[in-house]
Coordinates of N, CA and C in Angstrom, one line a residue:
X1 N -30.8 17.1 31.9 CA -29.6 17.2 32.1 C -28.9 16.4 32.2
X2 N -29.0 15.5 32.1 CA -28.3 14.0 31.9 C -28.2 13.7 30.9
X3 N -28.9 13.9 29.8 CA -28.4 13.7 28.8 C -27.6 14.5 28.4
X4 N -27.8 15.8 28.2 CA -26.4 16.8 27.8 C -24.8 16.3 28.3
X5 N -24.2 16.0 29.7 CA -23.9 15.1 29.6 C -23.2 14.3 28.9
X6 N -24.4 12.8 29.2 CA -23.3 12.5 28.0 C -23.1 12.3 26.3
X7 N -24.1 13.0 25.7 CA -23.3 14.6 24.3 C -22.0 14.8 24.7
X8 N -22.0 15.6 25.9 CA -20.9 16.5 25.8 C -19.6 15.0 26.1
X9 N -19.7 14.1 26.8 CA -18.6 12.9 26.9 C -18.9 12.0 25.4
X10 N -19.4 12.0 24.5 CA -19.7 11.8 23.1 C -18.7 12.8 22.4
X11 N -18.7 13.6 22.8 CA -18.0 14.3 21.8 C -16.8 14.5 22.3
X12 N -16.4 14.6 23.9 CA -15.1 14.9 24.5 C -14.0 13.8 24.3
X13 N -14.4 12.7 24.6 CA -14.1 11.5 24.6 C -13.3 11.2 23.0
X14 N -13.7 10.8 21.9 CA -13.5 10.9 20.7 C -12.4 12.4 20.0
X15 N -12.9 13.0 20.6 CA -11.9 14.3 19.8 C -10.5 14.5 21.0
X16 N -10.8 14.4 22.1 CA -9.8 14.0 22.6 C -8.8 12.6 22.5
X17 N -9.2 11.8 22.0 CA -8.6 10.1 21.2 C -7.7 10.5 20.3
X18 N -8.5 11.6 19.7 CA -8.3 12.0 17.6 C -7.0 13.0 17.6
X19 N -6.8 14.4 18.8 CA -5.9 14.4 19.2 C -4.6 14.0 19.7
X20 N -4.8 13.1 20.3 CA -3.8 12.2 21.7 C -3.3 11.1 19.9
X21 N -3.6 10.7 19.6 CA -2.8 9.3 18.8 C -3.0 10.4 17.0
X22 N -3.4 11.4 17.2 CA -3.5 11.9 15.4 C -2.0 13.0 16.2
X23 N -1.8 13.7 17.4 CA -0.5 13.7 17.3 C 1.1 12.6 17.5
X24 N 0.4 11.3 17.9 CA 1.7 10.2 17.4 C 1.8 9.4 16.4
X25 N 0.3 9.6 15.4 CA 0.7 9.4 13.9 C 1.5 10.3 13.5
X26 N 1.3 11.8 13.6 CA 2.0 12.9 12.8 C 3.6 12.5 12.8
X27 N 3.8 12.1 14.3 CA 5.4 12.2 15.1 C 5.6 10.7 14.0
X28 N 5.0 10.1 13.7 CA 5.3 8.5 13.7 C 5.7 9.3 11.3
X29 N 4.4 9.5 11.1 CA 4.5 9.7 9.8 C 5.6 10.7 9.4
X30 N 6.4 11.3 10.4 CA 7.9 12.5 10.3 C 8.6 11.7 10.5
X31 N 8.6 10.8 11.2 CA 10.0 10.0 11.2 C 9.8 9.0 9.9
X32 N 8.7 8.8 9.4 CA 9.1 7.7 8.2 C 9.1 8.3 6.6
X33 N 8.7 9.8 6.9 CA 9.0 10.9 5.5 C 10.4 11.0 5.3
X34 N 11.6 11.3 6.7 CA 12.1 11.9 6.9 C 13.1 10.6 6.5
X35 N 12.8 9.5 6.7 CA 13.8 7.7 6.7 C 14.1 7.7 5.0
X36 N 12.8 8.3 4.2 CA 12.7 7.9 2.9 C 13.5 9.1 2.3
X37 N 13.3 10.5 2.3 CA 14.2 11.2 2.0 C 15.1 11.8 2.9
X38 N 15.9 11.6 3.9 CA 17.2 11.1 4.0 C 18.5 10.5 2.9
X39 N 17.4 9.7 2.1 CA 18.1 8.2 1.4 C 18.2 8.8 0.1
X40 N 17.5 9.3 0.0 CA 17.6 10.1 -1.7 C 17.0 8.7 -2.8
X41 N 17.6 8.1 -3.6 CA 17.6 7.6 -4.4 C 17.3 6.2 -3.8
X42 N 18.2 6.0 -2.9 CA 18.1 4.4 -2.1 C 16.6 4.0 -1.4
X43 N 16.6 5.7 -1.2 CA 14.6 5.4 -0.8 C 13.7 4.8 -1.5
X44 N 14.5 5.3 -2.5 CA 13.0 4.4 -3.9 C 13.2 3.3 -4.1
X45 N 14.2 2.9 -4.1 CA 14.5 1.5 -3.9 C 13.7 0.9 -3.0
X46 N 13.8 1.2 -1.7 CA 13.3 0.8 -0.5 C 12.0 0.6 -0.7
X47 N 11.7 1.5 -1.2 CA 9.9 2.1 -1.4 C 9.4 0.9 -2.3
X48 N 10.1 0.9 -3.0 CA 9.8 -0.6 -4.2 C 10.2 -1.7 -4.3
X49 N 11.0 -2.0 -2.7 CA 10.8 -3.2 -2.4 C 9.7 -3.4 -1.4
X50 N 9.5 -2.3 -1.0 CA 8.0 -2.9 0.0 C 6.7 -3.4 -0.9
X51 N 6.8 -1.8 -1.6 CA 5.8 -2.0 -2.5 C 5.2 -2.8 -3.8
X52 N 5.9 -3.6 -4.0 CA 5.6 -4.6 -5.4 C 5.5 -5.9 -4.3
X53 N 6.2 -6.2 -3.4 CA 5.5 -7.5 -2.8 C 4.0 -7.4 -2.0
X54 N 3.8 -6.5 -1.3 CA 2.5 -5.7 -0.9 C 1.8 -5.7 -1.5
X55 N 2.5 -5.8 -3.2 CA 1.1 -5.4 -4.3 C 0.7 -7.1 -4.7
X56 N 1.3 -8.1 -4.7 CA 1.5 -9.1 -5.4 C 1.1 -9.7 -4.0
X57 N 1.5 -9.6 -2.9 CA 0.8 -10.5 -1.2 C -1.1 -9.5 -1.1
X58 N -1.1 -9.1 -2.0 CA -2.9 -8.2 -2.6 C -2.9 -7.6 -0.7
X59 N -2.0 -6.9 0.0 CA -1.9 -5.9 0.3 C -2.7 -4.6 0.1
X60 N -3.0 -4.7 0.9 CA -4.0 -2.9 0.7 C -2.4 -2.1 0.2
X61 N -2.7 -1.2 -0.7 CA -1.0 -0.5 -1.2 C -1.5 1.4 -1.4
X62 N -3.0 1.4 -1.1 CA -2.7 3.8 -0.8 C -2.3 3.7 -0.1
X63 N -2.2 3.7 1.9 CA -1.2 3.6 2.4 C 0.1 4.1 1.7
X64 N 0.6 3.1 1.2 CA 1.8 3.6 0.1 C 1.9 4.2 -0.9
X65 N 0.7 4.7 -1.8 CA 0.5 5.7 -2.4 C 0.6 7.1 -2.2
X66 N -0.1 7.0 -0.9 CA -0.4 8.6 0.0 C 1.6 8.7 0.5
X67 N 1.8 7.8 1.0 CA 3.1 7.6 1.8 C 4.5 8.7 0.2
X68 N 4.0 8.3 -1.3 CA 4.6 8.6 -2.0 C 4.5 10.1 -2.1
X69 N 3.1 10.3 -1.9 CA 3.1 11.7 -2.2 C 4.2 12.9 -1.0
X70 N 2.9 11.8 0.1 CA 4.1 13.1 1.0 C 5.7 12.8 0.8
X71 N 6.1 11.8 0.7 CA 7.6 12.3 1.0 C 8.6 13.1 -0.7
X72 N 7.6 12.4 -1.8 CA 8.4 13.1 -3.0 C 7.7 14.2 -4.0
X73 N 6.0 14.2 -3.4 CA 5.1 15.1 -3.6 C 4.9 15.3 -5.0
X74 N 4.4 16.3 -5.3 CA 3.3 15.9 -6.6 C 4.9 16.1 -8.0
X75 N 5.7 15.6 -8.0 CA 7.2 15.0 -9.1 C 7.2 14.1 -9.8
X76 N 8.0 13.6 -10.7 CA 8.1 12.9 -11.5 C 7.9 10.8 -10.9
X77 N 9.0 12.2 -9.8 CA 9.1 10.3 -8.5 C 7.9 9.9 -8.1
X78 N 7.5 11.2 -7.4 CA 6.3 10.6 -7.0 C 5.1 10.4 -7.6
X79 N 5.1 10.4 -8.2 CA 3.4 9.7 -8.8 C 3.9 8.7 -10.4
X80 N 5.6 8.5 -10.8 CA 5.6 7.5 -11.4 C 6.0 6.4 -11.0
X81 N 6.7 6.4 -9.6 CA 7.7 5.4 -8.7 C 6.4 4.4 -8.2
X82 N 5.3 4.5 -7.7 CA 3.6 3.5 -7.5 C 3.3 2.9 -8.7
X83 N 3.5 4.2 -9.7 CA 2.6 3.1 -10.9 C 3.4 2.0 -11.0
X84 N 4.8 2.8 -12.0 CA 5.8 1.3 -12.2 C 5.9 0.5 -11.1
X85 N 5.9 0.5 -10.1 CA 5.9 -0.3 -9.0 C 4.6 -1.5 -9.0
X86 N 3.6 -0.6 -9.4 CA 2.5 -1.7 -9.8 C 2.2 -2.6 -11.2
X87 N 3.0 -2.1 -12.1 CA 3.0 -1.8 -13.5 C 4.0 -4.0 -13.2
X88 N 5.2 -3.6 -12.4 CA 6.3 -4.4 -12.2 C 5.4 -5.6 -11.2
X89 N 4.8 -5.0 -10.5 CA 4.3 -6.1 -10.0 C 2.6 -6.8 -10.3
X90 N 2.2 -6.5 -11.5 CA 1.3 -6.9 -12.0 C 1.6 -7.9 -12.9
X91 N 2.4 -7.2 -13.6 CA 4.2 -8.2 -14.9 C 4.0 -9.4 -14.0
X92 N 4.9 -9.3 -12.9 CA 4.9 -10.8 -12.2 C 4.0 -11.4 -11.8
X93 N 3.0 -10.8 -11.4 CA 1.9 -11.8 -11.0 C 1.4 -12.2 -12.5
X94 N 1.6 -11.3 -13.1 CA 0.5 -12.4 -15.0 C 1.4 -13.4 -14.7
X95 N 2.9 -13.3 -15.2 CA 3.8 -14.7 -15.0 C 3.7 -15.5 -15.0
X96 N 3.7 -15.1 -13.5 CA 3.4 -16.0 -12.1 C 2.0 -17.3 -12.2
X97 N 0.9 -16.4 -12.5 CA 0.0 -17.1 -13.3 C -0.3 -18.2 -14.2
X98 N 0.0 -17.2 -14.8 CA 0.5 -18.2 -16.6 C 1.2 -19.4 -15.8
X99 N 2.5 -19.4 -15.5 CA 3.4 -20.5 -15.6 C 2.5 -21.3 -14.1
X100 N 1.8 -20.6 -13.5 CA 1.6 -21.7 -11.8 C 0.6 -22.3 -13.0
X101 N -0.2 -21.8 -13.5 CA -1.5 -22.5 -14.3 C -1.7 -22.9 -15.8
X102 N -0.5 -23.5 -16.3 CA -0.3 -23.6 -17.4 C -1.0 -25.2 -17.6
X103 N -0.7 -26.3 -17.1 CA -1.5 -27.3 -16.8 C -3.0 -27.3 -16.7
X104 N -3.4 -26.7 -16.0 CA -4.7 -26.9 -15.5 C -5.4 -25.9 -16.5
X105 N -4.6 -25.3 -17.1 CA -5.1 -23.8 -18.7 C -5.1 -25.1 -19.9
X106 N -4.4 -26.0 -19.9 CA -4.2 -27.1 -21.6 C -5.4 -27.9 -21.1
X107 N -5.9 -28.5 -20.0 CA -6.8 -29.4 -19.8 C -8.5 -29.1 -19.9
X108 N -8.4 -27.4 -20.1 CA -9.8 -26.8 -20.2 C -10.3 -27.0 -21.3
X109 N -9.6 -26.9 -22.5 CA -10.5 -26.9 -23.2 C -11.5 -29.2 -23.8
X110 N -10.2 -30.0 -23.2 CA -10.4 -31.3 -23.2 C -11.9 -31.5 -22.4
X111 N -12.1 -30.6 -21.1 CA -13.2 -30.9 -20.9 C -14.1 -30.2 -21.2
X112 N -14.6 -29.1 -21.9 CA -15.6 -29.0 -22.3 C -16.0 -29.1 -24.0
X113 N -15.3 -30.2 -24.0 CA -15.6 -30.8 -26.0 C -16.3 -31.8 -25.5

């Protein structure tokens, strides 16, 4: 009987927390969706202004990919916006690395001759 109560608590507590926090997270998600949806094209620029630095700074951008799908749906904007932001961020990172490591790259052949 004692182990049955422990099992019931092990199930009831996580379910209760999931429902409670799920409701709070759903409210937050709806407010973020409304924020971007109400601003139209300006919302897309704000999204890009958050997405590109997050990618450059190596933050996980999967939540932003999912947010793009929630906000813009499976449309051209919802699919191409994160893809374009990634391309821009990767291009910036490539050119920054090429510029910052230019002197180091020029000394590599001398090191291995």
